């Protein structure tokens, strides 16, 4: 099976590409000419060693003319590419919605025999849990951020695409080696700081577990036309996460209390310092809600998915990678 991966140079995409190669799949990566190839180059070398060469095709999901070559002869598409951080609402819609729409239109023209289109969405598309119960796929979505709303709109485009056999994957917070978003929290904890604005509860998934779940969606016929939460079974408070990291790093942690009312102001400062950073007003819209949890039961029942990495192991392996690569 030949699989096209969009967003292959990113955190999730590079791990996914590496795992597909190890499992013997033929992989084609859609890259922008401006893409940083740091994480994908080792995948290309690995593919050559395994006898599963990795193809790279330059193009953009917003440029329909560049997608024909990328889609030629592929059996499946895993659409990972997307914008997770932005200051302006229209940027989320331009990339996450319009990019998905253009890709779907190109598939109808150039890859009519496609066996599976996997769209990597987010728990943000479903929204937080208003009643403290884990979100399930049948729940009515209620996203609270521009990011989540753009992902939900893209999901609807996928669902309404004629004759394209799709699967939608909604991960919660994803962490692991190479990740730069959760790395911000690691850096704060490494300095002994735990920013605290009240008790929060989160579902999490280690990158290896997420990748395994994604691959199951292209291997299982039952996944066609379905939405899945791919997550660890357990849920964790922000204090559990912070103090687990502190224990791994050998740090004493000082809880710095932040009133929720001041968070938008801090986010506006963060945007000025780094426009594409994780500290922004859209992220604060999500952090203003205390419960972001989901139930992976459908994925476990239908796909045979099982999360195998505990929070402590996953955070330790992530910390080790940050240390080895001198990020902390």
GROMACS .gro file of C-alpha atoms in nm:
model
  328
    1UNK     CA    1   0.000   0.000   0.000
    2UNK     CA    2   0.129   0.345  -0.093
    3UNK     CA    3   0.038   0.621   0.151
    4UNK     CA    4   0.061   0.997   0.106
    5UNK     CA    5   0.136   1.183   0.429
    6UNK     CA    6   0.080   1.557   0.447
    7UNK     CA    7   0.256   1.747   0.724
    8UNK     CA    8   0.529   1.481   0.729
    9UNK     CA    9   0.799   1.719   0.854
   10UNK     CA   10   0.610   1.805   1.173
   11UNK     CA   11   0.595   1.641   1.514
   12UNK     CA   12   0.312   1.395   1.446
   13UNK     CA   13   0.382   1.356   1.075
   14UNK     CA   14   0.749   1.262   1.114
   15UNK     CA   15   0.675   0.998   1.379
   16UNK     CA   16   0.393   0.862   1.163
   17UNK     CA   17   0.618   0.843   0.855
   18UNK     CA   18   0.888   0.662   1.052
   19UNK     CA   19   0.642   0.406   1.187
   20UNK     CA   20   0.484   0.344   0.844
   21UNK     CA   21   0.829   0.273   0.699
   22UNK     CA   22   0.911   0.028   0.977
   23UNK     CA   23   0.588  -0.158   0.901
   24UNK     CA   24   0.678  -0.192   0.534
   25UNK     CA   25   0.445   0.067   0.384
   26UNK     CA   26   0.547   0.271   0.081
   27UNK     CA   27   0.535   0.638   0.185
   28UNK     CA   28   0.515   0.957  -0.014
   29UNK     CA   29   0.557   1.284   0.174
   30UNK     CA   30   0.405   1.611   0.058
   31UNK     CA   31   0.652   1.887   0.146
   32UNK     CA   32   0.665   2.259   0.099
   33UNK     CA   33   0.987   2.394  -0.046
   34UNK     CA   34   1.025   2.595   0.274
   35UNK     CA   35   0.971   2.291   0.501
   36UNK     CA   36   1.236   2.208   0.758
   37UNK     CA   37   1.346   1.854   0.666
   38UNK     CA   38   1.521   1.790   0.999
   39UNK     CA   39   1.288   1.512   1.115
   40UNK     CA   40   1.211   1.365   0.775
   41UNK     CA   41   1.568   1.310   0.656
   42UNK     CA   42   1.624   1.019   0.902
   43UNK     CA   43   1.299   0.864   0.770
   44UNK     CA   44   1.436   0.877   0.415
   45UNK     CA   45   1.757   0.704   0.528
   46UNK     CA   46   1.552   0.445   0.720
   47UNK     CA   47   1.339   0.379   0.414
   48UNK     CA   48   1.646   0.313   0.201
   49UNK     CA   49   1.782   0.068   0.459
   50UNK     CA   50   1.449  -0.116   0.486
   51UNK     CA   51   1.399  -0.137   0.113
   52UNK     CA   52   1.098   0.095   0.139
   53UNK     CA   53   1.218   0.418  -0.025
   54UNK     CA   54   1.042   0.737   0.084
   55UNK     CA   55   0.925   0.962  -0.196
   56UNK     CA   56   0.916   1.336  -0.144
   57UNK     CA   57   0.694   1.559  -0.356
   58UNK     CA   58   0.689   1.936  -0.330
   59UNK     CA   59   0.348   2.095  -0.313
   60UNK     CA   60   0.093   2.269  -0.095
   61UNK     CA   61  -0.256   2.169   0.013
   62UNK     CA   62  -0.370   2.517  -0.091
   63UNK     CA   63  -0.230   2.475  -0.443
   64UNK     CA   64  -0.447   2.232  -0.636
   65UNK     CA   65  -0.210   2.221  -0.934
   66UNK     CA   66   0.069   2.085  -0.713
   67UNK     CA   67  -0.137   1.795  -0.576
   68UNK     CA   68  -0.186   1.586  -0.889
   69UNK     CA   69   0.164   1.436  -0.877
   70UNK     CA   70   0.141   1.383  -0.501
   71UNK     CA   71  -0.184   1.186  -0.533
   72UNK     CA   72  -0.087   0.980  -0.838
   73UNK     CA   73  -0.100   0.608  -0.756
   74UNK     CA   74  -0.157   0.637  -0.380
   75UNK     CA   75  -0.390   0.400  -0.196
   76UNK     CA   76  -0.443   0.614   0.113
   77UNK     CA   77  -0.392   0.971   0.230
   78UNK     CA   78  -0.322   1.066   0.591
   79UNK     CA   79  -0.384   1.439   0.620
   80UNK     CA   80  -0.180   1.560   0.916
   81UNK     CA   81  -0.089   1.907   0.787
   82UNK     CA   82  -0.266   2.190   0.962
   83UNK     CA   83  -0.225   2.509   1.159
   84UNK     CA   84  -0.239   2.469   1.538
   85UNK     CA   85  -0.125   2.818   1.642
   86UNK     CA   86  -0.215   3.154   1.493
   87UNK     CA   87  -0.307   3.505   1.604
   88UNK     CA   88  -0.570   3.565   1.337
   89UNK     CA   89  -0.890   3.361   1.299
   90UNK     CA   90  -0.870   3.373   0.918
   91UNK     CA   91  -0.532   3.197   0.920
   92UNK     CA   92  -0.686   2.888   1.083
   93UNK     CA   93  -0.961   2.880   0.822
   94UNK     CA   94  -0.725   2.940   0.531
   95UNK     CA   95  -0.504   2.643   0.620
   96UNK     CA   96  -0.726   2.400   0.810
   97UNK     CA   97  -1.048   2.444   0.614
   98UNK     CA   98  -0.946   2.564   0.270
   99UNK     CA   99  -0.641   2.335   0.263
  100UNK     CA  100  -0.857   2.032   0.343
  101UNK     CA  101  -1.119   2.136   0.090
  102UNK     CA  102  -0.860   2.174  -0.186
  103UNK     CA  103  -0.707   1.836  -0.104
  104UNK     CA  104  -1.049   1.666  -0.113
  105UNK     CA  105  -1.132   1.823  -0.449
  106UNK     CA  106  -0.797   1.707  -0.588
  107UNK     CA  107  -0.861   1.352  -0.464
  108UNK     CA  108  -1.192   1.343  -0.653
  109UNK     CA  109  -1.007   1.435  -0.972
  110UNK     CA  110  -0.675   1.251  -0.936
  111UNK     CA  111  -0.732   0.962  -0.693
  112UNK     CA  112  -1.084   0.835  -0.743
  113UNK     CA  113  -0.980   0.483  -0.638
  114UNK     CA  114  -0.853   0.593  -0.297
  115UNK     CA  115  -0.909   0.329  -0.028
  116UNK     CA  116  -0.891   0.560   0.274
  117UNK     CA  117  -0.860   0.928   0.363
  118UNK     CA  118  -0.760   0.981   0.726
  119UNK     CA  119  -0.810   1.329   0.862
  120UNK     CA  120  -0.619   1.416   1.178
  121UNK     CA  121  -0.847   1.649   1.369
  122UNK     CA  122  -0.841   1.729   1.742
  123UNK     CA  123  -1.035   1.704   2.066
  124UNK     CA  124  -1.057   2.083   2.023
  125UNK     CA  125  -1.309   2.021   1.743
  126UNK     CA  126  -1.537   1.843   1.990
  127UNK     CA  127  -1.475   2.096   2.266
  128UNK     CA  128  -1.434   2.066   2.643
  129UNK     CA  129  -1.647   1.845   2.867
  130UNK     CA  130  -1.913   2.070   3.020
  131UNK     CA  131  -2.038   1.806   3.265
  132UNK     CA  132  -1.704   1.649   3.360
  133UNK     CA  133  -1.779   1.332   3.162
  134UNK     CA  134  -1.533   1.218   2.893
  135UNK     CA  135  -1.635   1.322   2.544
  136UNK     CA  136  -1.759   1.044   2.316
  137UNK     CA  137  -1.788   1.059   1.939
  138UNK     CA  138  -2.169   1.087   1.941
  139UNK     CA  139  -2.164   1.407   2.151
  140UNK     CA  140  -2.266   1.730   1.980
  141UNK     CA  141  -1.942   1.926   1.916
  142UNK     CA  142  -1.902   2.264   2.087
  143UNK     CA  143  -1.554   2.400   2.011
  144UNK     CA  144  -1.448   2.711   2.201
  145UNK     CA  145  -1.138   2.822   2.007
  146UNK     CA  146  -1.086   2.937   1.649
  147UNK     CA  147  -0.856   2.639   1.606
  148UNK     CA  148  -1.124   2.395   1.723
  149UNK     CA  149  -1.392   2.559   1.510
  150UNK     CA  150  -1.172   2.541   1.200
  151UNK     CA  151  -1.101   2.172   1.262
  152UNK     CA  152  -1.471   2.099   1.306
  153UNK     CA  153  -1.554   2.277   0.980
  154UNK     CA  154  -1.283   2.073   0.806
  155UNK     CA  155  -1.431   1.755   0.956
  156UNK     CA  156  -1.768   1.842   0.806
  157UNK     CA  157  -1.610   1.887   0.464
  158UNK     CA  158  -1.458   1.541   0.498
  159UNK     CA  159  -1.787   1.383   0.608
  160UNK     CA  160  -1.976   1.546   0.321
  161UNK     CA  161  -1.720   1.458   0.054
  162UNK     CA  162  -1.887   1.234  -0.201
  163UNK     CA  163  -1.746   0.883  -0.247
  164UNK     CA  164  -1.425   0.939  -0.045
  165UNK     CA  165  -1.386   0.665   0.221
  166UNK     CA  166  -1.278   0.865   0.525
  167UNK     CA  167  -1.183   0.825   0.889
  168UNK     CA  168  -1.148   1.113   1.135
  169UNK     CA  169  -0.906   1.091   1.428
  170UNK     CA  170  -0.942   1.331   1.722
  171UNK     CA  171  -0.641   1.319   1.954
  172UNK     CA  172  -0.634   1.507   2.284
  173UNK     CA  173  -0.305   1.664   2.403
  174UNK     CA  174  -0.020   1.482   2.226
  175UNK     CA  175   0.331   1.471   2.372
  176UNK     CA  176   0.664   1.305   2.305
  177UNK     CA  177   1.007   1.359   2.148
  178UNK     CA  178   1.028   1.649   1.896
  179UNK     CA  179   0.719   1.823   2.031
  180UNK     CA  180   0.763   2.198   2.082
  181UNK     CA  181   0.427   2.286   2.238
  182UNK     CA  182   0.447   2.067   2.548
  183UNK     CA  183   0.817   2.158   2.560
  184UNK     CA  184   0.714   2.507   2.680
  185UNK     CA  185   0.562   2.348   2.992
  186UNK     CA  186   0.872   2.131   3.041
  187UNK     CA  187   1.089   2.445   3.037
  188UNK     CA  188   0.878   2.614   3.302
  189UNK     CA  189   0.886   2.308   3.527
  190UNK     CA  190   1.260   2.278   3.470
  191UNK     CA  191   1.286   2.629   3.614
  192UNK     CA  192   1.078   2.523   3.912
  193UNK     CA  193   0.766   2.711   3.800
  194UNK     CA  194   0.415   2.567   3.783
  195UNK     CA  195   0.167   2.827   3.647
  196UNK     CA  196  -0.163   2.743   3.816
  197UNK     CA  197  -0.504   2.892   3.737
  198UNK     CA  198  -0.714   2.626   3.905
  199UNK     CA  199  -0.760   2.252   3.884
  200UNK     CA  200  -0.787   2.117   3.529
  201UNK     CA  201  -0.835   1.766   3.394
  202UNK     CA  202  -0.685   1.641   3.067
  203UNK     CA  203  -0.676   1.339   2.841
  204UNK     CA  204  -0.330   1.278   2.697
  205UNK     CA  205  -0.171   1.049   2.441
  206UNK     CA  206   0.194   0.965   2.385
  207UNK     CA  207   0.302   1.002   2.024
  208UNK     CA  208   0.372   0.629   1.971
  209UNK     CA  209   0.023   0.535   2.089
  210UNK     CA  210  -0.134   0.797   1.863
  211UNK     CA  211   0.063   0.678   1.560
  212UNK     CA  212  -0.040   0.317   1.627
  213UNK     CA  213  -0.404   0.426   1.641
  214UNK     CA  214  -0.378   0.622   1.317
  215UNK     CA  215  -0.226   0.325   1.134
  216UNK     CA  216  -0.505   0.099   1.261
  217UNK     CA  217  -0.758   0.325   1.087
  218UNK     CA  218  -0.607   0.244   0.745
  219UNK     CA  219  -0.578  -0.126   0.823
  220UNK     CA  220  -0.931  -0.184   0.953
  221UNK     CA  221  -1.227  -0.178   0.716
  222UNK     CA  222  -1.459  -0.097   1.006
  223UNK     CA  223  -1.290   0.245   1.039
  224UNK     CA  224  -1.447   0.372   0.718
  225UNK     CA  225  -1.688   0.656   0.786
  226UNK     CA  226  -1.604   0.668   1.157
  227UNK     CA  227  -1.467   0.922   1.406
  228UNK     CA  228  -1.229   0.807   1.679
  229UNK     CA  229  -1.078   0.954   1.993
  230UNK     CA  230  -0.726   0.808   2.019
  231UNK     CA  231  -0.621   0.862   2.379
  232UNK     CA  232  -0.484   0.713   2.697
  233UNK     CA  233  -0.757   0.556   2.910
  234UNK     CA  234  -0.657   0.757   3.217
  235UNK     CA  235  -0.718   1.129   3.270
  236UNK     CA  236  -0.476   1.353   3.458
  237UNK     CA  237  -0.496   1.677   3.653
  238UNK     CA  238  -0.261   1.962   3.572
  239UNK     CA  239  -0.098   1.906   3.912
  240UNK     CA  240  -0.033   1.537   3.839
  241UNK     CA  241   0.130   1.627   3.508
  242UNK     CA  242   0.342   1.908   3.652
  243UNK     CA  243   0.466   1.720   3.958
  244UNK     CA  244   0.538   1.405   3.755
  245UNK     CA  245   0.762   1.611   3.525
  246UNK     CA  246   0.923   1.780   3.825
  247UNK     CA  247   1.003   1.442   3.978
  248UNK     CA  248   1.159   1.319   3.653
  249UNK     CA  249   1.369   1.635   3.621
  250UNK     CA  250   1.459   1.637   3.990
  251UNK     CA  251   1.313   1.983   4.047
  252UNK     CA  252   1.129   2.140   4.336
  253UNK     CA  253   0.816   2.301   4.206
  254UNK     CA  254   0.671   2.636   4.308
  255UNK     CA  255   0.305   2.686   4.227
  256UNK     CA  256   0.251   3.034   4.078
  257UNK     CA  257  -0.117   3.119   4.101
  258UNK     CA  258  -0.260   3.311   3.805
  259UNK     CA  259  -0.612   3.455   3.815
  260UNK     CA  260  -0.804   3.348   3.505
  261UNK     CA  261  -0.892   3.714   3.448
  262UNK     CA  262  -0.528   3.803   3.377
  263UNK     CA  263  -0.465   3.523   3.128
  264UNK     CA  264  -0.589   3.706   2.814
  265UNK     CA  265  -0.355   3.995   2.895
  266UNK     CA  266  -0.059   3.757   2.933
  267UNK     CA  267  -0.157   3.590   2.607
  268UNK     CA  268  -0.157   3.922   2.421
  269UNK     CA  269   0.196   3.984   2.546
  270UNK     CA  270   0.296   3.632   2.439
  271UNK     CA  271   0.166   3.702   2.087
  272UNK     CA  272   0.383   4.011   2.060
  273UNK     CA  273   0.690   3.819   2.174
  274UNK     CA  274   0.628   3.522   1.943
  275UNK     CA  275   0.339   3.545   1.697
  276UNK     CA  276   0.338   3.169   1.629
  277UNK     CA  277   0.398   3.060   1.987
  278UNK     CA  278   0.175   2.844   2.204
  279UNK     CA  279   0.096   3.136   2.438
  280UNK     CA  280  -0.180   3.320   2.254
  281UNK     CA  281  -0.538   3.432   2.303
  282UNK     CA  282  -0.684   3.141   2.109
  283UNK     CA  283  -0.510   2.891   2.336
  284UNK     CA  284  -0.637   3.085   2.637
  285UNK     CA  285  -0.990   3.032   2.508
  286UNK     CA  286  -0.927   2.660   2.555
  287UNK     CA  287  -0.742   2.691   2.885
  288UNK     CA  288  -1.036   2.886   3.024
  289UNK     CA  289  -1.218   2.551   3.039
  290UNK     CA  290  -1.111   2.307   3.306
  291UNK     CA  291  -1.205   1.969   3.159
  292UNK     CA  292  -1.062   1.836   2.833
  293UNK     CA  293  -1.120   1.462   2.843
  294UNK     CA  294  -1.236   1.198   2.595
  295UNK     CA  295  -1.320   0.829   2.591
  296UNK     CA  296  -1.124   0.598   2.355
  297UNK     CA  297  -1.368   0.308   2.400
  298UNK     CA  298  -1.484   0.307   2.037
  299UNK     CA  299  -1.126   0.284   1.909
  300UNK     CA  300  -1.054   0.005   2.157
  301UNK     CA  301  -1.366  -0.188   2.061
  302UNK     CA  302  -1.362  -0.144   1.683
  303UNK     CA  303  -0.992  -0.106   1.601
  304UNK     CA  304  -0.832  -0.309   1.876
  305UNK     CA  305  -0.649   0.006   1.987
  306UNK     CA  306  -0.480   0.001   2.324
  307UNK     CA  307  -0.273   0.272   2.486
  308UNK     CA  308   0.045   0.106   2.612
  309UNK     CA  309   0.247   0.404   2.740
  310UNK     CA  310   0.181   0.532   3.091
  311UNK     CA  311   0.203   0.904   3.166
  312UNK     CA  312   0.517   0.860   3.377
  313UNK     CA  313   0.697   0.653   3.112
  314UNK     CA  314   0.595   0.885   2.831
  315UNK     CA  315   0.703   1.196   3.018
  316UNK     CA  316   1.034   1.031   3.115
  317UNK     CA  317   1.110   0.931   2.757
  318UNK     CA  318   1.019   1.282   2.643
  319UNK     CA  319   1.242   1.440   2.907
  320UNK     CA  320   1.529   1.209   2.811
  321UNK     CA  321   1.495   1.317   2.448
  322UNK     CA  322   1.492   1.685   2.547
  323UNK     CA  323   1.807   1.632   2.752
  324UNK     CA  324   1.991   1.435   2.481
  325UNK     CA  325   1.909   1.704   2.227
  326UNK     CA  326   1.997   1.979   2.476
  327UNK     CA  327   1.656   2.138   2.475
  328UNK     CA  328   1.661   2.139   2.856
   0.00000   0.00000   0.00000
